[in-house]
Amino acid sequence: MKVVVVDDQTVVREGLELILGLLPDVSVVGSAANGSDALELVAATRPDIVLMDLRMPRMDGVEATRRIRTEHPDTQVLVLTTYSDDESILAALKAGARGYLTKNARATEIADALTRVHSGESHLDPAVQRRLVELATRDKPASLPDGLTPRELDVLRLIAEGRSNAEIATQLYITEGTVKTHVNNLFAKAGLRDRAQAVTYAFRHG
């Protein structure tokens, strides 16, 4: 997979390039120090994934993520940042980020996240998942949103935990084909494009 690294700190950027360069099937095709340069680099190199910091000069990572997902929908964004506050997490996911890691993640965790995002799944740092769960449990909805069925809600909750269709099927004791049907139905009902939007939707509705 082709990866672009975006971080305003040179030592972090170069360190990530070194780490990623050691991974099999990963090719770092460029790096940028801000969101504006990242947009130009993505247009020129068409990477599979952008490993994106959030707080940067000229254009922050949230706006860069939004622009990349709009202008280059085949390129996914995996956030790697110091920040795990509610505002940062939700802003990045709403912008279209497929995954969210904090900078204390190990190299193996970054590699696993890249693989899952590249395969179309979402990936959230465990600390980020805990923050989202805390947000979700503050206010429980009185009824299910957008006409979702209880089973579709079960699938949505597991998507929000970053589970794959195969993992959801195992946990709910149903076939993977049935999971895909539930996913398609809930996406249609809620007006969702992908699993990253589903994560944001799930926690917005508690």
PDB file of C-alpha atoms in Angstrom:
ATOM      1  CA  MET A   1       0.000   0.000   0.000  1.00  0.00           C
ATOM      2  CA  LYS A   2       1.131   3.568  -0.688  1.00  0.00           C
ATOM      3  CA  VAL A   3       1.232   5.837   2.379  1.00  0.00           C
ATOM      4  CA  VAL A   4       1.751   9.579   2.876  1.00  0.00           C
ATOM      5  CA  VAL A   5       2.889  10.855   6.294  1.00  0.00           C
ATOM      6  CA  VAL A   6       1.643  14.258   7.482  1.00  0.00           C
ATOM      7  CA  ASP A   7       3.045  15.814  10.682  1.00  0.00           C
ATOM      8  CA  ASP A   8       4.414  19.263  11.442  1.00  0.00           C
ATOM      9  CA  GLN A   9       7.210  17.906  13.659  1.00  0.00           C
ATOM     10  CA  THR A  10      10.220  16.883  11.579  1.00  0.00           C
ATOM     11  CA  VAL A  11      11.512  14.310  14.062  1.00  0.00           C
ATOM     12  CA  VAL A  12       8.096  12.603  14.246  1.00  0.00           C
ATOM     13  CA  ARG A  13       7.646  12.684  10.492  1.00  0.00           C
ATOM     14  CA  GLU A  14      11.070  11.209   9.799  1.00  0.00           C
ATOM     15  CA  GLY A  15      10.623   8.603  12.540  1.00  0.00           C
ATOM     16  CA  LEU A  16       7.332   7.454  11.058  1.00  0.00           C
ATOM     17  CA  GLU A  17       8.857   7.261   7.592  1.00  0.00           C
ATOM     18  CA  LEU A  18      11.607   5.052   8.993  1.00  0.00           C
ATOM     19  CA  ILE A  19       9.183   2.776  10.851  1.00  0.00           C
ATOM     20  CA  LEU A  20       6.790   2.442   7.931  1.00  0.00           C
ATOM     21  CA  GLY A  21       9.652   1.795   5.535  1.00  0.00           C
ATOM     22  CA  LEU A  22      10.441  -1.384   7.470  1.00  0.00           C
ATOM     23  CA  LEU A  23       6.946  -2.795   7.084  1.00  0.00           C
ATOM     24  CA  PRO A  24       6.252  -5.315   4.321  1.00  0.00           C
ATOM     25  CA  ASP A  25       3.917  -4.138   1.557  1.00  0.00           C
ATOM     26  CA  VAL A  26       4.135  -0.493   2.709  1.00  0.00           C
ATOM     27  CA  SER A  27       5.671   2.197   0.539  1.00  0.00           C
ATOM     28  CA  VAL A  28       5.999   5.758   1.866  1.00  0.00           C
ATOM     29  CA  VAL A  29       5.490   7.905  -1.227  1.00  0.00           C
ATOM     30  CA  GLY A  30       5.952  11.271   0.487  1.00  0.00           C
ATOM     31  CA  SER A  31       5.542  13.393   3.594  1.00  0.00           C
ATOM     32  CA  ALA A  32       4.183  16.841   4.404  1.00  0.00           C
ATOM     33  CA  ALA A  33       4.384  19.257   7.318  1.00  0.00           C
ATOM     34  CA  ASN A  34       0.877  20.707   7.043  1.00  0.00           C
ATOM     35  CA  GLY A  35      -2.537  20.010   5.584  1.00  0.00           C
ATOM     36  CA  SER A  36      -2.127  22.324   2.612  1.00  0.00           C
ATOM     37  CA  ASP A  37       1.030  20.574   1.425  1.00  0.00           C
ATOM     38  CA  ALA A  38      -0.631  17.233   2.139  1.00  0.00           C
ATOM     39  CA  LEU A  39      -3.434  18.015  -0.321  1.00  0.00           C
ATOM     40  CA  GLU A  40      -0.934  18.757  -3.079  1.00  0.00           C
ATOM     41  CA  LEU A  41       1.026  15.603  -2.261  1.00  0.00           C
ATOM     42  CA  VAL A  42      -2.076  13.411  -2.307  1.00  0.00           C
ATOM     43  CA  ALA A  43      -3.092  14.831  -5.681  1.00  0.00           C
ATOM     44  CA  ALA A  44       0.371  14.061  -7.062  1.00  0.00           C
ATOM     45  CA  THR A  45       0.947  10.595  -5.569  1.00  0.00           C
ATOM     46  CA  ARG A  46      -2.591   9.168  -5.079  1.00  0.00           C
ATOM     47  CA  PRO A  47      -1.735   7.175  -1.916  1.00  0.00           C
ATOM     48  CA  ASP A  48      -3.944   4.491  -0.424  1.00  0.00           C
ATOM     49  CA  ILE A  49      -3.708   5.978   3.075  1.00  0.00           C
ATOM     50  CA  VAL A  50      -2.669   9.276   4.642  1.00  0.00           C
ATOM     51  CA  LEU A  51      -1.291   9.029   8.179  1.00  0.00           C
ATOM     52  CA  MET A  52      -2.530  12.395   9.456  1.00  0.00           C
ATOM     53  CA  ASP A  53      -1.665  14.598  12.426  1.00  0.00           C
ATOM     54  CA  LEU A  54      -4.360  17.043  13.600  1.00  0.00           C
ATOM     55  CA  ARG A  55      -2.782  20.227  14.968  1.00  0.00           C
ATOM     56  CA  MET A  56      -0.681  21.778  12.194  1.00  0.00           C
ATOM     57  CA  PRO A  57      -0.068  25.238  10.698  1.00  0.00           C
ATOM     58  CA  ARG A  58      -1.655  26.579   7.470  1.00  0.00           C
ATOM     59  CA  MET A  59      -4.321  23.843   7.376  1.00  0.00           C
ATOM     60  CA  ASP A  60      -5.124  21.504  10.256  1.00  0.00           C
ATOM     61  CA  GLY A  61      -5.620  17.785   9.943  1.00  0.00           C
ATOM     62  CA  VAL A  62      -9.406  17.887  10.233  1.00  0.00           C
ATOM     63  CA  GLU A  63      -9.836  20.238   7.277  1.00  0.00           C
ATOM     64  CA  ALA A  64      -7.190  18.349   5.297  1.00  0.00           C
ATOM     65  CA  THR A  65      -9.028  15.089   6.004  1.00  0.00           C
ATOM     66  CA  ARG A  66     -12.324  16.572   4.847  1.00  0.00           C
ATOM     67  CA  ARG A  67     -10.742  17.873   1.626  1.00  0.00           C
ATOM     68  CA  ILE A  68      -8.917  14.620   0.899  1.00  0.00           C
ATOM     69  CA  ARG A  69     -12.024  12.484   1.406  1.00  0.00           C
ATOM     70  CA  THR A  70     -14.047  14.818  -0.838  1.00  0.00           C
ATOM     71  CA  GLU A  71     -11.496  15.299  -3.604  1.00  0.00           C
ATOM     72  CA  HIS A  72      -9.812  11.876  -3.462  1.00  0.00           C
ATOM     73  CA  PRO A  73     -12.396   9.376  -2.159  1.00  0.00           C
ATOM     74  CA  ASP A  74     -10.131   6.402  -2.902  1.00  0.00           C
ATOM     75  CA  THR A  75      -7.595   7.699  -0.365  1.00  0.00           C
ATOM     76  CA  GLN A  76      -8.319   6.810   3.272  1.00  0.00           C
ATOM     77  CA  VAL A  77      -7.159   8.807   6.302  1.00  0.00           C
ATOM     78  CA  LEU A  78      -5.775   7.348   9.518  1.00  0.00           C
ATOM     79  CA  VAL A  79      -5.289   9.949  12.233  1.00  0.00           C
ATOM     80  CA  LEU A  80      -2.157   9.719  14.398  1.00  0.00           C
ATOM     81  CA  THR A  81      -2.110  12.484  16.975  1.00  0.00           C
ATOM     82  CA  THR A  82      -1.292  13.426  20.552  1.00  0.00           C
ATOM     83  CA  TYR A  83      -4.870  14.461  21.246  1.00  0.00           C
ATOM     84  CA  SER A  84      -7.677  12.175  22.423  1.00  0.00           C
ATOM     85  CA  ASP A  85     -10.203  14.746  23.636  1.00  0.00           C
ATOM     86  CA  ASP A  86     -13.852  14.483  22.605  1.00  0.00           C
ATOM     87  CA  GLU A  87     -13.742  17.441  20.223  1.00  0.00           C
ATOM     88  CA  SER A  88     -10.690  16.210  18.309  1.00  0.00           C
ATOM     89  CA  ILE A  89     -11.971  12.652  17.978  1.00  0.00           C
ATOM     90  CA  LEU A  90     -15.448  13.585  16.771  1.00  0.00           C
ATOM     91  CA  ALA A  91     -14.173  16.298  14.421  1.00  0.00           C
ATOM     92  CA  ALA A  92     -11.758  13.876  12.744  1.00  0.00           C
ATOM     93  CA  LEU A  93     -14.352  11.113  12.375  1.00  0.00           C
ATOM     94  CA  LYS A  94     -16.976  13.515  11.049  1.00  0.00           C
ATOM     95  CA  ALA A  95     -14.423  14.751   8.511  1.00  0.00           C
ATOM     96  CA  GLY A  96     -14.124  11.197   7.197  1.00  0.00           C
ATOM     97  CA  ALA A  97     -11.143   9.668   8.994  1.00  0.00           C
ATOM     98  CA  ARG A  98     -11.302   5.877   8.867  1.00  0.00           C
ATOM     99  CA  GLY A  99      -9.190   5.370  11.990  1.00  0.00           C
ATOM    100  CA  TYR A 100      -7.788   7.218  14.994  1.00  0.00           C
ATOM    101  CA  LEU A 101      -4.579   6.456  16.902  1.00  0.00           C
ATOM    102  CA  THR A 102      -2.677   8.369  19.561  1.00  0.00           C
ATOM    103  CA  LYS A 103       1.076   8.841  19.340  1.00  0.00           C
ATOM    104  CA  ASN A 104       1.784   6.402  22.144  1.00  0.00           C
ATOM    105  CA  ALA A 105       0.769   3.608  19.740  1.00  0.00           C
ATOM    106  CA  ARG A 106       3.416   0.970  19.110  1.00  0.00           C
ATOM    107  CA  ALA A 107       4.766   0.245  15.641  1.00  0.00           C
ATOM    108  CA  THR A 108       2.789  -3.000  15.543  1.00  0.00           C
ATOM    109  CA  GLU A 109      -0.427  -1.120  16.347  1.00  0.00           C
ATOM    110  CA  ILE A 110       0.217   1.372  13.560  1.00  0.00           C
ATOM    111  CA  ALA A 111       0.902  -1.482  11.148  1.00  0.00           C
ATOM    112  CA  ASP A 112      -2.312  -3.256  12.180  1.00  0.00           C
ATOM    113  CA  ALA A 113      -4.335  -0.049  11.827  1.00  0.00           C
ATOM    114  CA  LEU A 114      -2.932   0.588   8.343  1.00  0.00           C
ATOM    115  CA  THR A 115      -3.841  -2.947   7.273  1.00  0.00           C
ATOM    116  CA  ARG A 116      -7.392  -2.707   8.607  1.00  0.00           C
ATOM    117  CA  VAL A 117      -8.022   0.730   7.116  1.00  0.00           C
ATOM    118  CA  HIS A 118      -6.587  -0.397   3.778  1.00  0.00           C
ATOM    119  CA  SER A 119      -9.004  -3.346   3.774  1.00  0.00           C
ATOM    120  CA  GLY A 120     -11.971  -1.031   4.307  1.00  0.00           C
ATOM    121  CA  GLU A 121     -12.417  -1.426   8.047  1.00  0.00           C
ATOM    122  CA  SER A 122     -12.201   1.226  10.732  1.00  0.00           C
ATOM    123  CA  HIS A 123      -9.685   1.205  13.573  1.00  0.00           C
ATOM    124  CA  LEU A 124      -9.804   3.122  16.838  1.00  0.00           C
ATOM    125  CA  ASP A 125      -7.204   3.325  19.570  1.00  0.00           C
ATOM    126  CA  PRO A 126      -8.551   1.618  22.742  1.00  0.00           C
ATOM    127  CA  ALA A 127      -8.341   4.923  24.642  1.00  0.00           C
ATOM    128  CA  VAL A 128     -10.352   6.605  21.901  1.00  0.00           C
ATOM    129  CA  GLN A 129     -12.964   3.843  22.032  1.00  0.00           C
ATOM    130  CA  ARG A 130     -13.297   4.380  25.788  1.00  0.00           C
ATOM    131  CA  ARG A 131     -13.827   8.117  25.286  1.00  0.00           C
ATOM    132  CA  LEU A 132     -16.526   7.460  22.703  1.00  0.00           C
ATOM    133  CA  VAL A 133     -18.231   4.909  24.934  1.00  0.00           C
ATOM    134  CA  GLU A 134     -18.265   7.469  27.757  1.00  0.00           C
ATOM    135  CA  LEU A 135     -19.854   9.979  25.401  1.00  0.00           C
ATOM    136  CA  ALA A 136     -22.404   7.447  24.239  1.00  0.00           C
ATOM    137  CA  THR A 137     -23.508   6.477  27.741  1.00  0.00           C
ATOM    138  CA  ARG A 138     -24.089  10.025  28.984  1.00  0.00           C
ATOM    139  CA  ASP A 139     -27.467  10.269  27.293  1.00  0.00           C
ATOM    140  CA  LYS A 140     -29.375   7.255  26.063  1.00  0.00           C
ATOM    141  CA  PRO A 141     -31.953   7.827  23.304  1.00  0.00           C
ATOM    142  CA  ALA A 142     -35.581   7.103  24.193  1.00  0.00           C
ATOM    143  CA  SER A 143     -36.104   5.304  20.881  1.00  0.00           C
ATOM    144  CA  LEU A 144     -34.017   3.972  18.016  1.00  0.00           C
ATOM    145  CA  PRO A 145     -33.067   6.621  15.423  1.00  0.00           C
ATOM    146  CA  ASP A 146     -34.083   6.514  11.746  1.00  0.00           C
ATOM    147  CA  GLY A 147     -36.217   3.415  12.177  1.00  0.00           C
ATOM    148  CA  LEU A 148     -33.307   1.087  12.940  1.00  0.00           C
ATOM    149  CA  THR A 149     -34.223  -2.370  14.195  1.00  0.00           C
ATOM    150  CA  PRO A 150     -32.681  -3.743  17.412  1.00  0.00           C
ATOM    151  CA  ARG A 151     -30.493  -6.108  15.372  1.00  0.00           C
ATOM    152  CA  GLU A 152     -29.288  -3.258  13.135  1.00  0.00           C
ATOM    153  CA  LEU A 153     -28.465  -1.394  16.339  1.00  0.00           C
ATOM    154  CA  ASP A 154     -26.414  -4.377  17.541  1.00  0.00           C
ATOM    155  CA  VAL A 155     -24.470  -4.330  14.259  1.00  0.00           C
ATOM    156  CA  LEU A 156     -23.983  -0.570  14.496  1.00  0.00           C
ATOM    157  CA  ARG A 157     -22.564  -0.849  18.015  1.00  0.00           C
ATOM    158  CA  LEU A 158     -20.029  -3.434  16.865  1.00  0.00           C
ATOM    159  CA  ILE A 159     -19.066  -1.326  13.843  1.00  0.00           C
ATOM    160  CA  ALA A 160     -18.434   1.518  16.298  1.00  0.00           C
ATOM    161  CA  GLU A 161     -16.064  -0.784  18.181  1.00  0.00           C
ATOM    162  CA  GLY A 162     -14.096  -1.292  14.964  1.00  0.00           C
ATOM    163  CA  ARG A 163     -15.229  -4.877  14.355  1.00  0.00           C
ATOM    164  CA  SER A 164     -15.088  -6.408  10.876  1.00  0.00           C
ATOM    165  CA  ASN A 165     -18.109  -8.104   9.292  1.00  0.00           C
ATOM    166  CA  ALA A 166     -16.598 -11.487  10.075  1.00  0.00           C
ATOM    167  CA  GLU A 167     -16.094 -10.547  13.738  1.00  0.00           C
ATOM    168  CA  ILE A 168     -19.650  -9.193  13.964  1.00  0.00           C
ATOM    169  CA  ALA A 169     -21.016 -12.418  12.487  1.00  0.00           C
ATOM    170  CA  THR A 170     -19.142 -14.472  15.076  1.00  0.00           C
ATOM    171  CA  GLN A 171     -20.269 -12.347  18.010  1.00  0.00           C
ATOM    172  CA  LEU A 172     -23.933 -12.220  16.956  1.00  0.00           C
ATOM    173  CA  TYR A 173     -24.040 -15.865  15.801  1.00  0.00           C
ATOM    174  CA  ILE A 174     -25.239 -14.962  12.302  1.00  0.00           C
ATOM    175  CA  THR A 175     -23.715 -15.376   8.848  1.00  0.00           C
ATOM    176  CA  GLU A 176     -21.417 -12.788   7.302  1.00  0.00           C
ATOM    177  CA  GLY A 177     -23.949 -12.389   4.484  1.00  0.00           C
ATOM    178  CA  THR A 178     -26.621 -11.467   7.039  1.00  0.00           C
ATOM    179  CA  VAL A 179     -24.260  -8.927   8.574  1.00  0.00           C
ATOM    180  CA  LYS A 180     -23.747  -7.335   5.155  1.00  0.00           C
ATOM    181  CA  THR A 181     -27.522  -7.101   4.723  1.00  0.00           C
ATOM    182  CA  HIS A 182     -27.917  -5.396   8.108  1.00  0.00           C
ATOM    183  CA  VAL A 183     -25.030  -3.022   7.302  1.00  0.00           C
ATOM    184  CA  ASN A 184     -26.559  -2.073   3.945  1.00  0.00           C
ATOM    185  CA  ASN A 185     -29.970  -1.510   5.549  1.00  0.00           C
ATOM    186  CA  LEU A 186     -28.714   0.680   8.386  1.00  0.00           C
ATOM    187  CA  PHE A 187     -26.481   2.676   6.006  1.00  0.00           C
ATOM    188  CA  ALA A 188     -29.514   3.322   3.769  1.00  0.00           C
ATOM    189  CA  LYS A 189     -31.783   4.281   6.679  1.00  0.00           C
ATOM    190  CA  ALA A 190     -29.233   6.591   8.308  1.00  0.00           C
ATOM    191  CA  GLY A 191     -27.842   8.034   5.060  1.00  0.00           C
ATOM    192  CA  LEU A 192     -24.301   6.799   5.747  1.00  0.00           C
ATOM    193  CA  ARG A 193     -21.557   6.379   3.134  1.00  0.00           C
ATOM    194  CA  ASP A 194     -19.021   4.279   5.022  1.00  0.00           C
ATOM    195  CA  ARG A 195     -18.062   2.725   8.370  1.00  0.00           C
ATOM    196  CA  ALA A 196     -16.265   5.855   9.573  1.00  0.00           C
ATOM    197  CA  GLN A 197     -19.508   7.816   9.247  1.00  0.00           C
ATOM    198  CA  ALA A 198     -21.280   4.971  11.014  1.00  0.00           C
ATOM    199  CA  VAL A 199     -18.957   5.345  14.007  1.00  0.00           C
ATOM    200  CA  THR A 200     -19.729   9.063  14.266  1.00  0.00           C
ATOM    201  CA  TYR A 201     -23.448   8.382  13.830  1.00  0.00           C
ATOM    202  CA  ALA A 202     -23.452   5.707  16.529  1.00  0.00           C
ATOM    203  CA  PHE A 203     -21.896   7.898  19.178  1.00  0.00           C
ATOM    204  CA  ARG A 204     -23.852  10.995  18.191  1.00  0.00           C
ATOM    205  CA  HIS A 205     -27.046   9.054  18.872  1.00  0.00           C
ATOM    206  CA  GLY A 206     -25.750   7.356  21.989  1.00  0.00           C
TER     207      GLY A 206
END
